[in-house]
mmCIF file of C-alpha atoms in Angstrom:
data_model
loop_
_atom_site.group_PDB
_atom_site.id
_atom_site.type_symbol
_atom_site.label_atom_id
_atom_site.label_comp_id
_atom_site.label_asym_id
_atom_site.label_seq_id
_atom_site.Cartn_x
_atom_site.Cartn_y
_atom_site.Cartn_z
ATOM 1 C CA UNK P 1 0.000 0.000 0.000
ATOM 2 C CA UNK P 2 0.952 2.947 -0.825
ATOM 3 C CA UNK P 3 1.347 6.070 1.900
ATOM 4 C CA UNK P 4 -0.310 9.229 1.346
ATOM 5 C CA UNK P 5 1.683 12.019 2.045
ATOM 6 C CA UNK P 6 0.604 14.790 3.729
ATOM 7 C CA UNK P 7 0.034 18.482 2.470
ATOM 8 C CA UNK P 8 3.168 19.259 4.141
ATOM 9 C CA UNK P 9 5.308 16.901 3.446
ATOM 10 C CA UNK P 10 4.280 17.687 -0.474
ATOM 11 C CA UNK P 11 4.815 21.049 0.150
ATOM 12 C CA UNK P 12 8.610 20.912 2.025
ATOM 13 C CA UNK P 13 9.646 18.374 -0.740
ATOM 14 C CA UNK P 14 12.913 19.706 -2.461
ATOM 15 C CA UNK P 15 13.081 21.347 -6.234
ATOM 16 C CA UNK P 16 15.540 20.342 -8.626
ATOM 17 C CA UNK P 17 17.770 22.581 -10.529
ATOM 18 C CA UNK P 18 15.978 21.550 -13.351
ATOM 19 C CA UNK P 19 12.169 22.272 -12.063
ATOM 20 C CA UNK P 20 13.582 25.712 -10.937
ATOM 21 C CA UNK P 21 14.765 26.480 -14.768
ATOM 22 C CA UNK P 22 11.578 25.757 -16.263
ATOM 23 C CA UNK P 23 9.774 27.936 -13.646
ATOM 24 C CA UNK P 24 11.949 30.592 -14.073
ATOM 25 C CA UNK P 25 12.094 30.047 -18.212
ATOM 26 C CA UNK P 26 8.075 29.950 -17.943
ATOM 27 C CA UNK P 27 7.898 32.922 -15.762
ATOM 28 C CA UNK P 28 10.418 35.302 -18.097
ATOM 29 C CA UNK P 29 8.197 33.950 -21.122
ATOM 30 C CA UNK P 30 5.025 34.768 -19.832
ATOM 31 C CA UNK P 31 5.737 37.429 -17.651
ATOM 32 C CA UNK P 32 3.726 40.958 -18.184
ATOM 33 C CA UNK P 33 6.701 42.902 -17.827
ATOM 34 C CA UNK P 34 8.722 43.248 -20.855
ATOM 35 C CA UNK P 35 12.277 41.442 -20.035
ATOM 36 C CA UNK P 36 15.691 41.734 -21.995
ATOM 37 C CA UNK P 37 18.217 39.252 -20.987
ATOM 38 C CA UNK P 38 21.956 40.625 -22.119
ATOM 39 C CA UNK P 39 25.306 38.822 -22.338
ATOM 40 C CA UNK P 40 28.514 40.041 -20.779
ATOM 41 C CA UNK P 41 28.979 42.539 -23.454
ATOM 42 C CA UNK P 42 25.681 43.827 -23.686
ATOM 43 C CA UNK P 43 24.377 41.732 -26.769
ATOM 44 C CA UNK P 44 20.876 40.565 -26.090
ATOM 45 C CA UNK P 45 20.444 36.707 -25.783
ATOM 46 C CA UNK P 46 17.241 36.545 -25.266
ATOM 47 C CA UNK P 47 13.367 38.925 -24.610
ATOM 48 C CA UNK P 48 10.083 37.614 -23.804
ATOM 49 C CA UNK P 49 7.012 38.266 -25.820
ATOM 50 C CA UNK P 50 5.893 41.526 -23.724
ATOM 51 C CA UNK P 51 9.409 43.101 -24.479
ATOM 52 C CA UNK P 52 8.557 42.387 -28.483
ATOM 53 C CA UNK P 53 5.048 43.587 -28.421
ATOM 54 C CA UNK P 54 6.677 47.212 -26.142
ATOM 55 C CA UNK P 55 8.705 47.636 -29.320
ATOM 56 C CA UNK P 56 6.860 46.028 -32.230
ATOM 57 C CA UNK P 57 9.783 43.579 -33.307
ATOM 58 C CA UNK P 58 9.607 40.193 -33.712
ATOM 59 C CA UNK P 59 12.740 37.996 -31.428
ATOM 60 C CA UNK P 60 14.499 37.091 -34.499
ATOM 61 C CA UNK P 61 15.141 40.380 -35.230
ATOM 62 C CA UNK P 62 16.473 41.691 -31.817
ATOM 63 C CA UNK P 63 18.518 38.535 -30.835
ATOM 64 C CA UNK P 64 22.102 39.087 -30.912
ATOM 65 C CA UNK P 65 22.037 42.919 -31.469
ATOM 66 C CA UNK P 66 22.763 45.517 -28.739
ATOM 67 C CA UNK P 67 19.164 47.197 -27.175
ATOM 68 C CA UNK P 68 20.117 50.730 -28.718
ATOM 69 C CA UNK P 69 15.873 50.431 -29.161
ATOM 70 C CA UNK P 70 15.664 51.441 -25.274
ATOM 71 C CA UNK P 71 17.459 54.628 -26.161
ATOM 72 C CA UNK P 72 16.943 55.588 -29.629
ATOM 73 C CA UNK P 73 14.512 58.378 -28.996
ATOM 74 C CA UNK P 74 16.859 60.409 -27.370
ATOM 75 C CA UNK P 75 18.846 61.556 -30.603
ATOM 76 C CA UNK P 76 21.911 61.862 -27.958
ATOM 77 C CA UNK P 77 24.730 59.309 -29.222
ATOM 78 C CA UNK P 78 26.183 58.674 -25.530
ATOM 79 C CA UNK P 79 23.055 57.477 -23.763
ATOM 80 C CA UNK P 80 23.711 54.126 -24.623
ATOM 81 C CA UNK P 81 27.644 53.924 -24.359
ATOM 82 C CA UNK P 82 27.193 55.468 -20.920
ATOM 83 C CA UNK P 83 24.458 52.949 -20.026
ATOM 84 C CA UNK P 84 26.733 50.082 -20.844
ATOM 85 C CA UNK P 85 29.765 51.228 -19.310
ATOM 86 C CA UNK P 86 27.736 52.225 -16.199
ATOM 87 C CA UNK P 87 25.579 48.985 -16.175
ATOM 88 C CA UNK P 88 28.869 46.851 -16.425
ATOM 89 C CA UNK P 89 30.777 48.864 -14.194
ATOM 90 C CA UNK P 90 28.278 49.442 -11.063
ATOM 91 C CA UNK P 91 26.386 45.929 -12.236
ATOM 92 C CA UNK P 92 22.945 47.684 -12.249
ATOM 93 C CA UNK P 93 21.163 50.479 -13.903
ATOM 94 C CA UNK P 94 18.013 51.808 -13.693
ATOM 95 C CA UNK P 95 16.286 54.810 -14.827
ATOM 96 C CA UNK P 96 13.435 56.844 -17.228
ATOM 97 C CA UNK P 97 14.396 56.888 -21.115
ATOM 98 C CA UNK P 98 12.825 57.509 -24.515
ATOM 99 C CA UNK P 99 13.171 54.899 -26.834
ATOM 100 C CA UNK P 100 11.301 53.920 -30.261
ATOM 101 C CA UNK P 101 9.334 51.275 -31.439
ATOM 102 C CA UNK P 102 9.877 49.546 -35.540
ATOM 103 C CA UNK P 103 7.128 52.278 -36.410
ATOM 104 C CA UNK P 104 9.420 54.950 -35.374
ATOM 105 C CA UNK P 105 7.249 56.217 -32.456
ATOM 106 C CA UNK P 106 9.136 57.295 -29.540
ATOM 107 C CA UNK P 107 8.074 55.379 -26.071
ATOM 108 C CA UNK P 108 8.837 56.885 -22.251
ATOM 109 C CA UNK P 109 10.605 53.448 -20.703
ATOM 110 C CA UNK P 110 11.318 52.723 -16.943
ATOM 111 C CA UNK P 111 13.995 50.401 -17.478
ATOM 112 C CA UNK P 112 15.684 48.259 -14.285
ATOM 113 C CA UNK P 113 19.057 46.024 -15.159
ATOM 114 C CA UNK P 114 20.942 43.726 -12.728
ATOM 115 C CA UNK P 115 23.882 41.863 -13.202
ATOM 116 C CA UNK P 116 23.745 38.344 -12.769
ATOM 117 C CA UNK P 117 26.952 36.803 -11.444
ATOM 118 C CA UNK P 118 28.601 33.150 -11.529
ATOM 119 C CA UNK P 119 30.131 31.664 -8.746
ATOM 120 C CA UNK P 120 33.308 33.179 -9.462
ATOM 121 C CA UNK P 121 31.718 36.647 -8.180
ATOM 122 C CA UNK P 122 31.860 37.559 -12.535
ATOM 123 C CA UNK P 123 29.192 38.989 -14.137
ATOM 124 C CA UNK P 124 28.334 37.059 -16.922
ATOM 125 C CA UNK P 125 24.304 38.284 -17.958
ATOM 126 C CA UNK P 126 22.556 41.085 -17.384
ATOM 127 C CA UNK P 127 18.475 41.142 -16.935
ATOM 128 C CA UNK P 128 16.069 44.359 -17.515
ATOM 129 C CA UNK P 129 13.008 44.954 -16.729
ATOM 130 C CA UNK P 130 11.315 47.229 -19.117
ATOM 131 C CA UNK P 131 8.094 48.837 -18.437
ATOM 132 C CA UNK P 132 6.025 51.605 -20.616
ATOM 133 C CA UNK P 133 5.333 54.993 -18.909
ATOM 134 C CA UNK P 134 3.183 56.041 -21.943
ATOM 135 C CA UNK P 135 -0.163 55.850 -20.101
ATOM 136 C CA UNK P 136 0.961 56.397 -16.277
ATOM 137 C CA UNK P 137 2.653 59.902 -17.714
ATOM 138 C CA UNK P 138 -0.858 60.372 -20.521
ATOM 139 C CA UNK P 139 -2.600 60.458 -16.914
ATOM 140 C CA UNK P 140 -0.480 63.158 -15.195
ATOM 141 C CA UNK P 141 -3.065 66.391 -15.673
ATOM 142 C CA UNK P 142 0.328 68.806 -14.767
ATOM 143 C CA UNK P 143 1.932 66.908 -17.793
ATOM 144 C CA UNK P 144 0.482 65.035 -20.542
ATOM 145 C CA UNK P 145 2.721 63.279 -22.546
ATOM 146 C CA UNK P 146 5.405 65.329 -25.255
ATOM 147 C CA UNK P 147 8.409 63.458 -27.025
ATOM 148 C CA UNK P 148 10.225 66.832 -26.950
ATOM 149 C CA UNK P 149 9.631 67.240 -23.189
ATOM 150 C CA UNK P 150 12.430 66.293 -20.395
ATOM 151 C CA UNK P 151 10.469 64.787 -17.795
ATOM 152 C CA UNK P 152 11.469 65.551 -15.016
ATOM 153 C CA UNK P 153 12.687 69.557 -15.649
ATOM 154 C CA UNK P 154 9.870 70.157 -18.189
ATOM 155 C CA UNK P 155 12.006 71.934 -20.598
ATOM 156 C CA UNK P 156 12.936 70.455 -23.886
ATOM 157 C CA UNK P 157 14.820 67.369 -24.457
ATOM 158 C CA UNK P 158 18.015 66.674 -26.502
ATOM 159 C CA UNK P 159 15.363 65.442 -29.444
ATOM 160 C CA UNK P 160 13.647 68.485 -29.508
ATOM 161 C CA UNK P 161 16.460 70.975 -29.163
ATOM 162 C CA UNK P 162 19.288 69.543 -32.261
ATOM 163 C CA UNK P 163 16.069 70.364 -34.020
ATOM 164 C CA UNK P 164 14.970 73.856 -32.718
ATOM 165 C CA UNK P 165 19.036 74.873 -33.114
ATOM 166 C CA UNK P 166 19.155 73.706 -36.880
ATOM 167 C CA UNK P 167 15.658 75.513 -37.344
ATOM 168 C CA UNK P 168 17.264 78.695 -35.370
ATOM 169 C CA UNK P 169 20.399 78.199 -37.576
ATOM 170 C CA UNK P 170 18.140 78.685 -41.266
ATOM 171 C CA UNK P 171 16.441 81.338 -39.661
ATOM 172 C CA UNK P 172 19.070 83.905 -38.213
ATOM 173 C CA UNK P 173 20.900 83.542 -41.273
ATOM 174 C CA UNK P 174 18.187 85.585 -43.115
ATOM 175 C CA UNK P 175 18.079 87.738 -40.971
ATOM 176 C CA UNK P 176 21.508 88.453 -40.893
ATOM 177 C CA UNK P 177 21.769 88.597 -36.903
ATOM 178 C CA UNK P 178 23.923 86.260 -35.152
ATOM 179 C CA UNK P 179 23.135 83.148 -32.362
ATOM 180 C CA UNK P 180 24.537 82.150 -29.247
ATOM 181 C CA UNK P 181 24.751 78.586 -27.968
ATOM 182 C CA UNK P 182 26.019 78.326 -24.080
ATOM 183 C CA UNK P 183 26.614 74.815 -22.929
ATOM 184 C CA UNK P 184 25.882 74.948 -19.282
ATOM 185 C CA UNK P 185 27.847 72.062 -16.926
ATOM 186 C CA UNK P 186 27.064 71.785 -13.594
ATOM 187 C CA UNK P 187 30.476 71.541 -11.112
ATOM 188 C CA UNK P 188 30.899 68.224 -9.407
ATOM 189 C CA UNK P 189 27.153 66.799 -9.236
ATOM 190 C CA UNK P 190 27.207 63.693 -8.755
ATOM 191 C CA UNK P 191 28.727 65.083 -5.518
ATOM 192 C CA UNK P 192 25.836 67.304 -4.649
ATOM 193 C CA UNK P 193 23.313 64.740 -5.876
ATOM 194 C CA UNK P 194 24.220 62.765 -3.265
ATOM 195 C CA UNK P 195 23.213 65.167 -0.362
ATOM 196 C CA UNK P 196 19.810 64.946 1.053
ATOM 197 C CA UNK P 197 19.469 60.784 0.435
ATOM 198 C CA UNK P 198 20.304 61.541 -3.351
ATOM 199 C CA UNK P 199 17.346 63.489 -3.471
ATOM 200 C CA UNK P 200 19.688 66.673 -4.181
ATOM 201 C CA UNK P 201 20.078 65.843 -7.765
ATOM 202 C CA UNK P 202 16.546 66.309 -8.999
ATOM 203 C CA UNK P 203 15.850 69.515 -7.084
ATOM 204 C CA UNK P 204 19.336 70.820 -8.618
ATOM 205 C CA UNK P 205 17.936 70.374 -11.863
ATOM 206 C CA UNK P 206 14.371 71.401 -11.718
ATOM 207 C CA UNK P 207 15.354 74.809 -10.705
ATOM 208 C CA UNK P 208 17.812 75.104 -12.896
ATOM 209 C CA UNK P 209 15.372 74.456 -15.636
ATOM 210 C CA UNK P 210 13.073 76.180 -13.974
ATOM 211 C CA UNK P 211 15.585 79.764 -13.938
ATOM 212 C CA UNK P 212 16.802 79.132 -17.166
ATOM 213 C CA UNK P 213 13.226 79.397 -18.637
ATOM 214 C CA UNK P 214 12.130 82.190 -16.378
ATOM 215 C CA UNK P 215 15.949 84.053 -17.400
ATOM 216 C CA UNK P 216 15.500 83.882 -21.202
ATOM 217 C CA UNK P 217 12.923 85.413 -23.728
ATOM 218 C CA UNK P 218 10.400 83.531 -24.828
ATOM 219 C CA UNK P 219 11.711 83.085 -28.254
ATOM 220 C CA UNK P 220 14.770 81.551 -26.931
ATOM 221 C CA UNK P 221 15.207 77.984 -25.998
ATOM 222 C CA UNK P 222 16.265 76.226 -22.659
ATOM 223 C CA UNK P 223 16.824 72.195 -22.906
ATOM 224 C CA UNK P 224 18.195 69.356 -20.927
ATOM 225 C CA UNK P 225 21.056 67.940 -22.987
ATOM 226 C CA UNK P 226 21.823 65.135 -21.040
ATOM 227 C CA UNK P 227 21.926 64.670 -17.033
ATOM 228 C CA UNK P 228 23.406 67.813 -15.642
ATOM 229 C CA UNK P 229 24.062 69.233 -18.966
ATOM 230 C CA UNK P 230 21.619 72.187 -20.238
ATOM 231 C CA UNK P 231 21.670 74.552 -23.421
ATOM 232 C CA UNK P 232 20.472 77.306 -24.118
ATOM 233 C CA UNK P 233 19.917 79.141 -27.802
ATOM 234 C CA UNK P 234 20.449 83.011 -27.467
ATOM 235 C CA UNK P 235 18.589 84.758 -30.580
ATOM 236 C CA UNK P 236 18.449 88.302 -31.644
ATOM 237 C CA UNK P 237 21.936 89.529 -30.804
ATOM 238 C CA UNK P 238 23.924 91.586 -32.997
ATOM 239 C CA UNK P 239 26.986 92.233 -30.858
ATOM 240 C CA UNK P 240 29.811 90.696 -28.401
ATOM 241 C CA UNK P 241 28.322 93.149 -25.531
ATOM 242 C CA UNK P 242 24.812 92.130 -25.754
ATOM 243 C CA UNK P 243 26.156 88.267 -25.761
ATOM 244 C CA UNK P 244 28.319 89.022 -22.924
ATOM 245 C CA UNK P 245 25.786 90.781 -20.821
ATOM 246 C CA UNK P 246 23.262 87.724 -21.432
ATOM 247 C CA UNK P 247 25.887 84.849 -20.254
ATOM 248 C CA UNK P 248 26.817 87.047 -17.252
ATOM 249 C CA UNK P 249 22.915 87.761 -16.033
ATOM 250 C CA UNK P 250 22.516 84.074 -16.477
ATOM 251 C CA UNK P 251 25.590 82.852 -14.604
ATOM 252 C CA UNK P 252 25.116 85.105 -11.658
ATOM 253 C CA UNK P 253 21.375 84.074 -11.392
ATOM 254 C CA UNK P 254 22.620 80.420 -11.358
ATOM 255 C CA UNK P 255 25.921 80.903 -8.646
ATOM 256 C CA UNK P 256 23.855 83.185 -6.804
ATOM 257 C CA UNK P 257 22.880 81.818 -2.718
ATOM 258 C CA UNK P 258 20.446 79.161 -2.772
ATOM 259 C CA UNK P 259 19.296 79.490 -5.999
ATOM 260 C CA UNK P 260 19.254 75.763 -6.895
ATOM 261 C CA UNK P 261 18.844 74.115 -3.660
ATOM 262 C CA UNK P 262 17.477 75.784 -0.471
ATOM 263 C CA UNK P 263 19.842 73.901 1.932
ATOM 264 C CA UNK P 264 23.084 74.183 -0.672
ATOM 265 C CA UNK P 265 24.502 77.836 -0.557
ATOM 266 C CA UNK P 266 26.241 77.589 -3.637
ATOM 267 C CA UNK P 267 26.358 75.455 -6.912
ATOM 268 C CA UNK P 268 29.155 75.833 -9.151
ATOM 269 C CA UNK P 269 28.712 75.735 -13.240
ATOM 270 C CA UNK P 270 31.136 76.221 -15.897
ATOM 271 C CA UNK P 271 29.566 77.817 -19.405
ATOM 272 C CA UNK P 272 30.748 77.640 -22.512
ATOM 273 C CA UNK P 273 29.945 80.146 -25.234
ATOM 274 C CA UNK P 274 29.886 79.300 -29.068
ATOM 275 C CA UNK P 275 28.580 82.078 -31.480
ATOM 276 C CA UNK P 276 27.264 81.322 -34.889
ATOM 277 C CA UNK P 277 28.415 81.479 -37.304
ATOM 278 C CA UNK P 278 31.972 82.416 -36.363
ATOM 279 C CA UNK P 279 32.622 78.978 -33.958
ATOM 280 C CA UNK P 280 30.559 76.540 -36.728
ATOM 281 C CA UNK P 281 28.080 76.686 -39.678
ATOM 282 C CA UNK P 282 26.270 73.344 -38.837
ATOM 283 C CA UNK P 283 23.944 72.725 -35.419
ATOM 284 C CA UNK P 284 26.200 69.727 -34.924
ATOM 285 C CA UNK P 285 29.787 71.625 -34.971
ATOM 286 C CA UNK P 286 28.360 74.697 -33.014
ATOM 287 C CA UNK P 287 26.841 72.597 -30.169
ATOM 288 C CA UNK P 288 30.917 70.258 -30.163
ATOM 289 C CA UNK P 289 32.548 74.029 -29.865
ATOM 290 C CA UNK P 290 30.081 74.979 -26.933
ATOM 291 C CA UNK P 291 30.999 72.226 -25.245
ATOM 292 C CA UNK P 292 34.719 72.415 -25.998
ATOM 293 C CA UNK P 293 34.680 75.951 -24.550
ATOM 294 C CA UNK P 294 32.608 74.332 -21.685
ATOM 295 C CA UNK P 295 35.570 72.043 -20.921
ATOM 296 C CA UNK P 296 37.975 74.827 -21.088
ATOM 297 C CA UNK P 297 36.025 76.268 -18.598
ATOM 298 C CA UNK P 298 35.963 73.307 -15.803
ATOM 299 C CA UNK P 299 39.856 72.503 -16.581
ATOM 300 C CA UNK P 300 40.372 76.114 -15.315
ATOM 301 C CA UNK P 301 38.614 75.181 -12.147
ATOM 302 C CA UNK P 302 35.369 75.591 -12.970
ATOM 303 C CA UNK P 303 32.508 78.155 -11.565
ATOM 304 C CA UNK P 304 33.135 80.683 -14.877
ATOM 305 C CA UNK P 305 32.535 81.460 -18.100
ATOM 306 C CA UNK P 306 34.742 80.411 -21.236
ATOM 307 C CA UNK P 307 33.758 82.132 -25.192
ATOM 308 C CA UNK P 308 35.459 79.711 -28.092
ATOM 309 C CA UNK P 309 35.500 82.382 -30.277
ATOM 310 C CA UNK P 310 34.063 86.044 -29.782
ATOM 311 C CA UNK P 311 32.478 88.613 -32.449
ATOM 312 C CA UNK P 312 35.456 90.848 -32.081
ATOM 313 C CA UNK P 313 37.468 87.647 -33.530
ATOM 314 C CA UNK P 314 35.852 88.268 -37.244
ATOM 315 C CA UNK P 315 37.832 91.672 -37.391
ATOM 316 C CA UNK P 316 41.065 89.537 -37.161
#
């Protein structure tokens, strides 16, 4: 005769390795949450059915190539270099992006990646969660959804603003005036962004958005570059003085006591200045000579302003 076990003997009997692969194979299959599963050098080997109907793509087509997808929407080249390097130096990543579907529409993304390690202590895969903020942000009655928005300063993204600058660009040079682009680097944040249980960061940058936006005309443009980088596009300036005074009003808002955090008295920034079309003719080699001059500015020591070329310079 055979003995009957008991609920909990059933219940305390030990899984195999094997049983606990096929759970965990059926669960990342049918999971609701789109998952990406990435190799040690960030190729994917292998997404579940959610994460191909988020972007539209079928597996075949995604296995084996690197998830540039989660990032494409972003029109900034470094997003998803610094997401590797970051992912497979710190061995987790998380955070809000815009990337694009096979139609071409662009998607917010809460993405979440852990490193998975062998029992060497090496990293050898790397699994994301990916989740669509399309309708949670759709619901938000202070913000409805915009692909040229930065969500979290509510000025314009990188997207929108390489395509405001080149629309500037066409436009000044009819009317003969000239453009300023400042590149504006905040001083050691991921210092400051640590204060206040790394809740430092976010307020540093909403007011900084914030008194960019309030600083300039309305026919200028403020945008979020990338994390603590912000531009701004000057218009309807017609001499060095009138570019100078600008920069300076700005920069002394900015370094002024508390103006980007009430409990931080002062945050540093370095600017750099590039004029069209004296420091470059093209949106792409105006914005590299801002941010050379930008550079110049923090090797120096930071907390000041750096021109890479000035009006004056055409008289030379």
């Amino acid at each position: 005769m055979v003995k009957r076990q008991s609920p909990s003997e059933i219940y305390n009997l030990p899984v195999t390795t094997k049983e606990l692969a096929s759970f965990a194979t059926t669960l990342f299959e049918f999971s609701t949450d789109a998952m990406v599963v990435l190799d040690a050098v960030g190729k994917i080997s292998s997404v579940n059915t959610s994460l191909c109907n988020l972007i539209g793509d079928e597996k075949s087509n995604i296995i084996g190539k690197i998830p540039e997808f989660l990032f494409a929407g972003q029109s900034d080249v470094s997003s998803y270099k610094n997401f590797i390097r970051d992912l497979i130096s710190n061995g987790y990543w998380s955070g809000q992006v815009f990337g694009r579907n096979k139609s071409g529409a662009v998607i917010p993304i809460d993405i979440h990646f852990s490193a998975v390690y062998d029992e060497l202590g090496v990293a050898n895969h790397y699994v994301g969660i990916c989740s669509s903020l399309y309708s949670y942000i759709s619901q938000m009655n202070e913000f409805p959804f915009d692909p040229n928005i930065d969500p979290l300063t509510k000025i314009y993204n990188a997207n929108a603003f390489l395509h405001r600058l080149e629309h500037n660009i066409h436009k000044i040079e009819k009317d003969m005036s000239v453009l300023s682009l400042l590149y504006i680097d905040i001083d050691n944040f991921h210092e400051l962004a640590k204060q206040d249980n790394y809740q430092a960061g976010d307020i540093i940058l909403k007011n900084l958005g914030t008194l960019l936006k309030n600083t300039l005309e309305e026919s200028d443009t403020v945008a979020r570059l990338k994390s603590d980088i912000f531009c701004a596009i000057i218009q309807d300036i017609y001499t060095q003085e009138s570019i100078n005074k600008m920069v300076e009003n700005i920069f002394a808002k900015i370094t002024r006591p508390y103006a980007l955090h009430p409990a931080i008295e002062h945050v540093s920034i370095s600017i750099g200045v590039a004029t069209f079309p004296i420091s470059g003719e093209t949106p792409q080699d105006l914005l590299a000579c801002a941010a050379d001059a930008a550079k110049v500015a923090k090797q120096k020591g930071g907390n000041q302003i750096h021109y890479h070329k000035l009006l004056t310079d055409i008289d030379e």
